[in-house]
Amino acid sequence: MPLLETPVRIGVQVRPQHVSYAQIRDAVLWLEDFGVDIAFNWDHFYPLSGDPDGAHFESWTMLGAWAEQTERIEFGALVNCNSYRNADLQADMARTVDHISAKGGAAGRFIFGTGSGWFEKDYEQYGYEFGTAGSRLDDLAESMRRIEARWDVLNPAPTRKIPVMIGGAGEQKTLRLVARHADIWHSFVKPDAVTHKLGVLEEWAQKEQRDLSTLTVSNEIGARETDEVEALYDAGVRLFTLGLDGPEWNFDTVKRWVSWRDAKNAA
């Protein structure tokens, strides 16, 4: 599938667990000052590692704060859980955060990353129906239809076409949703699988009558070595994400990959 050649970008997920909000805020401001392209959090109610009942903060209220506290960096959740909020409310929240982040006459900087949800403890403790993986994906499909329809009628409208990021690699439902709705496709698949998944996406795009030439392919750096990240780049990945845990944020790793980004973009 031919993809539009775009610069490499680095997104850093500041995991909102086992830290104070002041530490989160300081980390995001450091990322912005250093030149990271996107700051992400995640949409959960409990930690995903360490003490399962440790300190943790909610995603969307935090994103509203980031919208006001930052000036340049794009931001969003990696990713929002569709199950936790009414679809039309999600659209309105996204539009509002988009406006909050618009500074100096520029458009907003919010990225609407979303997925169908998976962390059962969140569902059980907060009273949401867990359902099945299939039912949650069906709910996401219906929600995306409503979200896009709501964006079309909100007053005021979003400051820009809010970029939609959809995470996942399932070929029967998730990738069809990517082909139908997403500007960014995020996954954790290995380099050789990226090519295969892009072929599946192209098949769905033809059925959805959508041109995917402007789709941004995103993948996780994680603990990968440079050769595997280079292979992801060769496969078409242009947004690379990195997760950080506090309070001892590993900014040296961020510096390494931002330098790699800059070298790629200068080539």
PDB file of C-alpha atoms in Angstrom:
ATOM      1  CA  MET A   1       0.000   0.000   0.000  1.00  0.00           C
ATOM      2  CA  PRO A   2       1.588   3.318  -1.029  1.00  0.00           C
ATOM      3  CA  LEU A   3       1.909   5.712   1.892  1.00  0.00           C
ATOM      4  CA  LEU A   4       2.537   9.435   1.805  1.00  0.00           C
ATOM      5  CA  GLU A   5       6.144  10.096   2.805  1.00  0.00           C
ATOM      6  CA  THR A   6       6.010  12.014   6.069  1.00  0.00           C
ATOM      7  CA  PRO A   7       8.622  12.970   8.674  1.00  0.00           C
ATOM      8  CA  VAL A   8       9.406  10.616  11.508  1.00  0.00           C
ATOM      9  CA  ARG A   9       7.727  11.628  14.765  1.00  0.00           C
ATOM     10  CA  ILE A  10       8.303  10.511  18.323  1.00  0.00           C
ATOM     11  CA  GLY A  11       5.441  10.120  20.803  1.00  0.00           C
ATOM     12  CA  VAL A  12       6.076   9.491  24.492  1.00  0.00           C
ATOM     13  CA  GLN A  13       3.460   7.904  26.743  1.00  0.00           C
ATOM     14  CA  VAL A  14       3.715   9.322  30.258  1.00  0.00           C
ATOM     15  CA  ARG A  15       2.136   6.504  32.228  1.00  0.00           C
ATOM     16  CA  PRO A  16      -0.115   8.013  34.928  1.00  0.00           C
ATOM     17  CA  GLN A  17       0.693   5.472  37.615  1.00  0.00           C
ATOM     18  CA  HIS A  18       2.721   5.520  40.856  1.00  0.00           C
ATOM     19  CA  VAL A  19       3.462   9.240  40.579  1.00  0.00           C
ATOM     20  CA  SER A  20       1.991  12.575  41.658  1.00  0.00           C
ATOM     21  CA  TYR A  21       0.268  14.813  39.144  1.00  0.00           C
ATOM     22  CA  ALA A  22       3.003  17.412  39.657  1.00  0.00           C
ATOM     23  CA  GLN A  23       5.536  14.833  38.469  1.00  0.00           C
ATOM     24  CA  ILE A  24       3.400  14.059  35.417  1.00  0.00           C
ATOM     25  CA  ARG A  25       3.043  17.748  34.580  1.00  0.00           C
ATOM     26  CA  ASP A  26       6.773  18.343  34.881  1.00  0.00           C
ATOM     27  CA  ALA A  27       7.522  15.348  32.647  1.00  0.00           C
ATOM     28  CA  VAL A  28       5.164  16.559  29.908  1.00  0.00           C
ATOM     29  CA  LEU A  29       6.651  20.064  30.013  1.00  0.00           C
ATOM     30  CA  TRP A  30      10.146  18.562  29.727  1.00  0.00           C
ATOM     31  CA  LEU A  31       9.049  16.521  26.705  1.00  0.00           C
ATOM     32  CA  GLU A  32       7.654  19.607  25.037  1.00  0.00           C
ATOM     33  CA  ASP A  33      10.754  21.657  25.730  1.00  0.00           C
ATOM     34  CA  PHE A  34      13.002  18.893  24.400  1.00  0.00           C
ATOM     35  CA  GLY A  35      11.108  18.647  21.117  1.00  0.00           C
ATOM     36  CA  VAL A  36       9.073  15.458  21.424  1.00  0.00           C
ATOM     37  CA  ASP A  37       6.207  15.519  18.912  1.00  0.00           C
ATOM     38  CA  ILE A  38       3.365  13.945  20.916  1.00  0.00           C
ATOM     39  CA  ALA A  39       2.689  13.295  24.602  1.00  0.00           C
ATOM     40  CA  PHE A  40       0.325  10.451  25.441  1.00  0.00           C
ATOM     41  CA  ASN A  41      -1.214   9.088  28.598  1.00  0.00           C
ATOM     42  CA  TRP A  42      -3.462   6.018  28.816  1.00  0.00           C
ATOM     43  CA  ASP A  43      -7.110   5.565  29.696  1.00  0.00           C
ATOM     44  CA  HIS A  44      -7.264   3.278  32.717  1.00  0.00           C
ATOM     45  CA  PHE A  45      -8.364   3.618  36.327  1.00  0.00           C
ATOM     46  CA  TYR A  46      -5.751   1.396  37.952  1.00  0.00           C
ATOM     47  CA  PRO A  47      -2.034   0.778  37.399  1.00  0.00           C
ATOM     48  CA  LEU A  48      -1.067  -1.773  34.773  1.00  0.00           C
ATOM     49  CA  SER A  49       2.195  -2.683  36.513  1.00  0.00           C
ATOM     50  CA  GLY A  50       3.605  -2.521  40.011  1.00  0.00           C
ATOM     51  CA  ASP A  51       1.193  -2.228  42.942  1.00  0.00           C
ATOM     52  CA  PRO A  52      -2.230  -2.907  41.357  1.00  0.00           C
ATOM     53  CA  ASP A  53      -3.857  -0.488  43.800  1.00  0.00           C
ATOM     54  CA  GLY A  54      -1.124   2.151  43.632  1.00  0.00           C
ATOM     55  CA  ALA A  55      -1.520   5.817  42.768  1.00  0.00           C
ATOM     56  CA  HIS A  56      -3.240   6.449  39.456  1.00  0.00           C
ATOM     57  CA  PHE A  57      -4.973   9.315  37.616  1.00  0.00           C
ATOM     58  CA  GLU A  58      -7.822   9.536  35.094  1.00  0.00           C
ATOM     59  CA  SER A  59      -7.054  10.263  31.450  1.00  0.00           C
ATOM     60  CA  TRP A  60      -9.432  12.896  30.078  1.00  0.00           C
ATOM     61  CA  THR A  61      -9.264  15.406  32.910  1.00  0.00           C
ATOM     62  CA  MET A  62      -5.489  15.179  32.634  1.00  0.00           C
ATOM     63  CA  LEU A  63      -5.645  15.825  28.885  1.00  0.00           C
ATOM     64  CA  GLY A  64      -7.629  18.987  29.536  1.00  0.00           C
ATOM     65  CA  ALA A  65      -4.839  20.165  31.820  1.00  0.00           C
ATOM     66  CA  TRP A  66      -2.171  19.309  29.228  1.00  0.00           C
ATOM     67  CA  ALA A  67      -4.110  21.298  26.625  1.00  0.00           C
ATOM     68  CA  GLU A  68      -3.792  24.411  28.783  1.00  0.00           C
ATOM     69  CA  GLN A  69      -0.315  23.765  30.179  1.00  0.00           C
ATOM     70  CA  THR A  70       1.449  23.147  26.845  1.00  0.00           C
ATOM     71  CA  GLU A  71       1.976  25.330  23.797  1.00  0.00           C
ATOM     72  CA  ARG A  72       3.311  23.223  20.934  1.00  0.00           C
ATOM     73  CA  ILE A  73       3.248  19.493  21.560  1.00  0.00           C
ATOM     74  CA  GLU A  74       0.384  17.349  20.265  1.00  0.00           C
ATOM     75  CA  PHE A  75      -1.220  15.081  22.826  1.00  0.00           C
ATOM     76  CA  GLY A  76      -3.850  12.437  23.463  1.00  0.00           C
ATOM     77  CA  ALA A  77      -4.505   9.050  25.022  1.00  0.00           C
ATOM     78  CA  LEU A  78      -2.791   5.908  23.810  1.00  0.00           C
ATOM     79  CA  VAL A  79      -5.596   5.005  23.800  1.00  0.00           C
ATOM     80  CA  ASN A  80      -9.024   6.109  25.020  1.00  0.00           C
ATOM     81  CA  CYS A  81     -11.352   3.285  26.088  1.00  0.00           C
ATOM     82  CA  ASN A  82     -14.565   3.598  24.130  1.00  0.00           C
ATOM     83  CA  SER A  83     -16.575   1.687  26.760  1.00  0.00           C
ATOM     84  CA  TYR A  84     -16.160   4.237  29.530  1.00  0.00           C
ATOM     85  CA  ARG A  85     -18.050   7.201  28.039  1.00  0.00           C
ATOM     86  CA  ASN A  86     -21.056   7.883  25.827  1.00  0.00           C
ATOM     87  CA  ALA A  87     -19.988   8.312  22.193  1.00  0.00           C
ATOM     88  CA  ASP A  88     -21.482  11.777  21.736  1.00  0.00           C
ATOM     89  CA  LEU A  89     -19.917  12.890  25.004  1.00  0.00           C
ATOM     90  CA  GLN A  90     -16.526  11.653  23.774  1.00  0.00           C
ATOM     91  CA  ALA A  91     -16.932  13.776  20.656  1.00  0.00           C
ATOM     92  CA  ASP A  92     -17.811  16.857  22.703  1.00  0.00           C
ATOM     93  CA  MET A  93     -14.937  16.287  25.130  1.00  0.00           C
ATOM     94  CA  ALA A  94     -12.507  15.900  22.233  1.00  0.00           C
ATOM     95  CA  ARG A  95     -13.788  19.078  20.578  1.00  0.00           C
ATOM     96  CA  THR A  96     -13.473  21.009  23.843  1.00  0.00           C
ATOM     97  CA  VAL A  97      -9.936  19.797  24.557  1.00  0.00           C
ATOM     98  CA  ASP A  98      -9.072  20.626  20.943  1.00  0.00           C
ATOM     99  CA  HIS A  99     -10.190  24.239  21.511  1.00  0.00           C
ATOM    100  CA  ILE A 100      -8.391  24.524  24.845  1.00  0.00           C
ATOM    101  CA  SER A 101      -5.146  23.516  23.131  1.00  0.00           C
ATOM    102  CA  ALA A 102      -5.433  26.072  20.318  1.00  0.00           C
ATOM    103  CA  LYS A 103      -2.934  28.844  21.076  1.00  0.00           C
ATOM    104  CA  GLY A 104      -1.967  32.015  19.227  1.00  0.00           C
ATOM    105  CA  GLY A 105      -4.405  31.537  16.386  1.00  0.00           C
ATOM    106  CA  ALA A 106      -3.135  28.043  15.550  1.00  0.00           C
ATOM    107  CA  ALA A 107      -5.378  25.000  15.363  1.00  0.00           C
ATOM    108  CA  GLY A 108      -5.745  22.611  18.261  1.00  0.00           C
ATOM    109  CA  ARG A 109      -3.251  19.855  18.985  1.00  0.00           C
ATOM    110  CA  PHE A 110      -5.434  17.036  20.292  1.00  0.00           C
ATOM    111  CA  ILE A 111      -5.210  13.531  18.786  1.00  0.00           C
ATOM    112  CA  PHE A 112      -8.201  11.264  19.408  1.00  0.00           C
ATOM    113  CA  GLY A 113      -6.606   7.897  20.052  1.00  0.00           C
ATOM    114  CA  THR A 114      -9.217   5.256  20.758  1.00  0.00           C
ATOM    115  CA  GLY A 115      -9.781   1.544  21.134  1.00  0.00           C
ATOM    116  CA  SER A 116     -12.364  -0.961  22.272  1.00  0.00           C
ATOM    117  CA  GLY A 117     -10.984  -1.605  25.775  1.00  0.00           C
ATOM    118  CA  TRP A 118      -9.499  -4.698  27.410  1.00  0.00           C
ATOM    119  CA  PHE A 119      -8.592  -4.167  31.092  1.00  0.00           C
ATOM    120  CA  GLU A 120     -11.263  -6.123  32.951  1.00  0.00           C
ATOM    121  CA  LYS A 121     -10.499  -4.656  36.377  1.00  0.00           C
ATOM    122  CA  ASP A 122     -11.494  -1.190  35.161  1.00  0.00           C
ATOM    123  CA  TYR A 123     -14.828  -2.523  33.977  1.00  0.00           C
ATOM    124  CA  GLU A 124     -15.560  -4.480  37.144  1.00  0.00           C
ATOM    125  CA  GLN A 125     -14.588  -1.759  39.599  1.00  0.00           C
ATOM    126  CA  TYR A 126     -16.339   1.092  37.773  1.00  0.00           C
ATOM    127  CA  GLY A 127     -19.495  -0.794  36.844  1.00  0.00           C
ATOM    128  CA  TYR A 128     -19.143  -1.153  33.086  1.00  0.00           C
ATOM    129  CA  GLU A 129     -20.288  -4.247  31.197  1.00  0.00           C
ATOM    130  CA  PHE A 130     -17.193  -6.092  30.025  1.00  0.00           C
ATOM    131  CA  GLY A 131     -18.879  -8.110  27.287  1.00  0.00           C
ATOM    132  CA  THR A 132     -16.605  -9.843  24.811  1.00  0.00           C
ATOM    133  CA  ALA A 133     -13.791  -8.657  22.574  1.00  0.00           C
ATOM    134  CA  GLY A 134     -16.194  -8.855  19.648  1.00  0.00           C
ATOM    135  CA  SER A 135     -18.986  -6.923  21.351  1.00  0.00           C
ATOM    136  CA  ARG A 136     -16.569  -4.202  22.444  1.00  0.00           C
ATOM    137  CA  LEU A 137     -15.325  -3.825  18.876  1.00  0.00           C
ATOM    138  CA  ASP A 138     -18.908  -3.629  17.623  1.00  0.00           C
ATOM    139  CA  ASP A 139     -19.535  -0.890  20.175  1.00  0.00           C
ATOM    140  CA  LEU A 140     -16.460   0.982  18.957  1.00  0.00           C
ATOM    141  CA  ALA A 141     -17.707   0.787  15.362  1.00  0.00           C
ATOM    142  CA  GLU A 142     -21.051   2.306  16.347  1.00  0.00           C
ATOM    143  CA  SER A 143     -19.379   4.914  18.546  1.00  0.00           C
ATOM    144  CA  MET A 144     -17.065   6.094  15.768  1.00  0.00           C
ATOM    145  CA  ARG A 145     -20.072   6.651  13.534  1.00  0.00           C
ATOM    146  CA  ARG A 146     -21.707   8.761  16.243  1.00  0.00           C
ATOM    147  CA  ILE A 147     -18.513  10.619  17.140  1.00  0.00           C
ATOM    148  CA  GLU A 148     -17.901  11.726  13.576  1.00  0.00           C
ATOM    149  CA  ALA A 149     -21.539  12.718  13.175  1.00  0.00           C
ATOM    150  CA  ARG A 150     -21.407  14.770  16.394  1.00  0.00           C
ATOM    151  CA  TRP A 151     -18.223  16.554  15.277  1.00  0.00           C
ATOM    152  CA  ASP A 152     -20.121  17.655  12.164  1.00  0.00           C
ATOM    153  CA  VAL A 153     -22.821  19.467  14.178  1.00  0.00           C
ATOM    154  CA  LEU A 154     -21.055  20.801  17.267  1.00  0.00           C
ATOM    155  CA  ASN A 155     -21.079  24.564  17.752  1.00  0.00           C
ATOM    156  CA  PRO A 156     -18.348  25.644  17.629  1.00  0.00           C
ATOM    157  CA  ALA A 157     -16.848  22.994  15.411  1.00  0.00           C
ATOM    158  CA  PRO A 158     -13.428  21.517  16.172  1.00  0.00           C
ATOM    159  CA  THR A 159     -10.561  23.800  15.167  1.00  0.00           C
ATOM    160  CA  ARG A 160      -9.327  21.187  12.687  1.00  0.00           C
ATOM    161  CA  LYS A 161     -10.199  17.703  11.522  1.00  0.00           C
ATOM    162  CA  ILE A 162      -9.271  15.972  14.749  1.00  0.00           C
ATOM    163  CA  PRO A 163      -6.830  13.171  13.872  1.00  0.00           C
ATOM    164  CA  VAL A 164      -8.147   9.740  14.820  1.00  0.00           C
ATOM    165  CA  MET A 165      -5.735   7.071  15.999  1.00  0.00           C
ATOM    166  CA  ILE A 166      -7.045   3.517  16.298  1.00  0.00           C
ATOM    167  CA  GLY A 167      -4.941   0.869  17.986  1.00  0.00           C
ATOM    168  CA  GLY A 168      -4.948  -2.845  17.289  1.00  0.00           C
ATOM    169  CA  ALA A 169      -4.136  -5.378  14.591  1.00  0.00           C
ATOM    170  CA  GLY A 170      -7.141  -7.697  14.347  1.00  0.00           C
ATOM    171  CA  GLU A 171      -7.812  -8.279  10.675  1.00  0.00           C
ATOM    172  CA  GLN A 172     -11.574  -8.877  10.655  1.00  0.00           C
ATOM    173  CA  LYS A 173     -12.836  -5.931  12.708  1.00  0.00           C
ATOM    174  CA  THR A 174     -10.091  -3.633  13.970  1.00  0.00           C
ATOM    175  CA  LEU A 175      -8.323  -3.062  10.670  1.00  0.00           C
ATOM    176  CA  ARG A 176     -11.639  -2.446   8.949  1.00  0.00           C
ATOM    177  CA  LEU A 177     -12.304   0.293  11.503  1.00  0.00           C
ATOM    178  CA  VAL A 178      -8.849   1.686  10.794  1.00  0.00           C
ATOM    179  CA  ALA A 179      -9.581   1.727   7.069  1.00  0.00           C
ATOM    180  CA  ARG A 180     -12.930   3.418   7.669  1.00  0.00           C
ATOM    181  CA  HIS A 181     -12.000   6.028  10.271  1.00  0.00           C
ATOM    182  CA  ALA A 182      -8.327   6.355  11.206  1.00  0.00           C
ATOM    183  CA  ASP A 183      -5.673   8.877  10.299  1.00  0.00           C
ATOM    184  CA  ILE A 184      -3.141   6.945  12.398  1.00  0.00           C
ATOM    185  CA  TRP A 185      -2.923   3.184  12.838  1.00  0.00           C
ATOM    186  CA  HIS A 186      -1.049   2.071  15.964  1.00  0.00           C
ATOM    187  CA  SER A 187       0.101  -1.456  16.713  1.00  0.00           C
ATOM    188  CA  PHE A 188       2.860  -3.466  18.361  1.00  0.00           C
ATOM    189  CA  VAL A 189       3.425  -5.898  15.476  1.00  0.00           C
ATOM    190  CA  LYS A 190       6.876  -6.890  14.269  1.00  0.00           C
ATOM    191  CA  PRO A 191       8.355  -5.381  11.105  1.00  0.00           C
ATOM    192  CA  ASP A 192       7.502  -8.289   8.810  1.00  0.00           C
ATOM    193  CA  ALA A 193       3.916  -8.233  10.035  1.00  0.00           C
ATOM    194  CA  VAL A 194       3.546  -4.521   9.240  1.00  0.00           C
ATOM    195  CA  THR A 195       3.718  -5.253   5.521  1.00  0.00           C
ATOM    196  CA  HIS A 196       1.116  -8.004   5.804  1.00  0.00           C
ATOM    197  CA  LYS A 197      -1.230  -5.848   7.895  1.00  0.00           C
ATOM    198  CA  LEU A 198      -0.909  -2.972   5.431  1.00  0.00           C
ATOM    199  CA  GLY A 199      -2.026  -5.378   2.702  1.00  0.00           C
ATOM    200  CA  VAL A 200      -5.093  -6.272   4.771  1.00  0.00           C
ATOM    201  CA  LEU A 201      -5.761  -2.581   5.344  1.00  0.00           C
ATOM    202  CA  GLU A 202      -5.627  -1.936   1.610  1.00  0.00           C
ATOM    203  CA  GLU A 203      -8.218  -4.651   1.014  1.00  0.00           C
ATOM    204  CA  TRP A 204     -10.528  -3.080   3.584  1.00  0.00           C
ATOM    205  CA  ALA A 205      -9.887   0.388   2.170  1.00  0.00           C
ATOM    206  CA  GLN A 206     -11.056  -0.758  -1.246  1.00  0.00           C
ATOM    207  CA  LYS A 207     -14.273  -2.080   0.285  1.00  0.00           C
ATOM    208  CA  GLU A 208     -14.717   1.132   2.274  1.00  0.00           C
ATOM    209  CA  GLN A 209     -13.902   3.234  -0.817  1.00  0.00           C
ATOM    210  CA  ARG A 210     -11.227   5.110   1.084  1.00  0.00           C
ATOM    211  CA  ASP A 211      -7.801   6.317  -0.006  1.00  0.00           C
ATOM    212  CA  LEU A 212      -5.291   5.351   2.682  1.00  0.00           C
ATOM    213  CA  SER A 213      -2.301   7.099   1.122  1.00  0.00           C
ATOM    214  CA  THR A 214      -2.253   9.630   3.973  1.00  0.00           C
ATOM    215  CA  LEU A 215      -2.475   7.041   6.762  1.00  0.00           C
ATOM    216  CA  THR A 216       0.288   7.339   9.360  1.00  0.00           C
ATOM    217  CA  VAL A 217       1.617   4.006  10.573  1.00  0.00           C
ATOM    218  CA  SER A 218       2.566   3.974  14.263  1.00  0.00           C
ATOM    219  CA  ASN A 219       4.392   1.381  16.328  1.00  0.00           C
ATOM    220  CA  GLU A 220       5.940   0.970  19.764  1.00  0.00           C
ATOM    221  CA  ILE A 221       9.694   1.224  20.302  1.00  0.00           C
ATOM    222  CA  GLY A 222       9.574  -0.431  23.706  1.00  0.00           C
ATOM    223  CA  ALA A 223      12.728  -2.439  24.357  1.00  0.00           C
ATOM    224  CA  ARG A 224      13.510  -2.899  20.659  1.00  0.00           C
ATOM    225  CA  GLU A 225      17.041  -2.439  19.427  1.00  0.00           C
ATOM    226  CA  THR A 226      17.904   0.018  16.689  1.00  0.00           C
ATOM    227  CA  ASP A 227      17.985  -2.597  13.912  1.00  0.00           C
ATOM    228  CA  GLU A 228      14.381  -3.629  14.575  1.00  0.00           C
ATOM    229  CA  VAL A 229      13.250   0.005  14.752  1.00  0.00           C
ATOM    230  CA  GLU A 230      15.034   0.605  11.457  1.00  0.00           C
ATOM    231  CA  ALA A 231      13.138  -2.358  10.002  1.00  0.00           C
ATOM    232  CA  LEU A 232       9.877  -0.833  11.199  1.00  0.00           C
ATOM    233  CA  TYR A 233      10.876   2.395   9.463  1.00  0.00           C
ATOM    234  CA  ASP A 234      11.624   0.503   6.250  1.00  0.00           C
ATOM    235  CA  ALA A 235       8.179  -1.121   6.492  1.00  0.00           C
ATOM    236  CA  GLY A 236       6.512   2.305   6.555  1.00  0.00           C
ATOM    237  CA  VAL A 237       6.247   3.223  10.236  1.00  0.00           C
ATOM    238  CA  ARG A 238       6.635   6.959  10.792  1.00  0.00           C
ATOM    239  CA  LEU A 239       5.289   7.505  14.312  1.00  0.00           C
ATOM    240  CA  PHE A 240       7.288   5.741  17.001  1.00  0.00           C
ATOM    241  CA  THR A 241       6.012   5.646  20.573  1.00  0.00           C
ATOM    242  CA  LEU A 242       7.906   5.120  23.797  1.00  0.00           C
ATOM    243  CA  GLY A 243       6.473   4.479  27.263  1.00  0.00           C
ATOM    244  CA  LEU A 244       7.895   6.147  30.377  1.00  0.00           C
ATOM    245  CA  ASP A 245       7.331   5.227  33.999  1.00  0.00           C
ATOM    246  CA  GLY A 246       8.000   7.652  36.829  1.00  0.00           C
ATOM    247  CA  PRO A 247       8.973   9.072  39.085  1.00  0.00           C
ATOM    248  CA  GLU A 248      12.456   8.362  37.684  1.00  0.00           C
ATOM    249  CA  TRP A 249      11.585   9.171  34.071  1.00  0.00           C
ATOM    250  CA  ASN A 250      14.185   7.757  31.673  1.00  0.00           C
ATOM    251  CA  PHE A 251      14.751  10.918  29.669  1.00  0.00           C
ATOM    252  CA  ASP A 252      18.046   9.558  28.314  1.00  0.00           C
ATOM    253  CA  THR A 253      16.065   7.064  26.247  1.00  0.00           C
ATOM    254  CA  VAL A 254      13.894   9.900  24.945  1.00  0.00           C
ATOM    255  CA  LYS A 255      17.004  11.863  23.971  1.00  0.00           C
ATOM    256  CA  ARG A 256      18.374   8.853  22.100  1.00  0.00           C
ATOM    257  CA  TRP A 257      15.286   8.365  19.984  1.00  0.00           C
ATOM    258  CA  VAL A 258      14.725  12.052  19.328  1.00  0.00           C
ATOM    259  CA  SER A 259      18.298  12.184  17.983  1.00  0.00           C
ATOM    260  CA  TRP A 260      17.510   9.163  15.795  1.00  0.00           C
ATOM    261  CA  ARG A 261      14.358  10.947  14.543  1.00  0.00           C
ATOM    262  CA  ASP A 262      16.311  14.060  13.678  1.00  0.00           C
ATOM    263  CA  ALA A 263      18.922  12.073  11.771  1.00  0.00           C
ATOM    264  CA  LYS A 264      16.196  10.293   9.786  1.00  0.00           C
ATOM    265  CA  ASN A 265      14.434  13.526   8.920  1.00  0.00           C
ATOM    266  CA  ALA A 266      17.675  15.217   7.877  1.00  0.00           C
ATOM    267  CA  ALA A 267      18.681  12.412   5.534  1.00  0.00           C
TER     268      ALA A 267
END
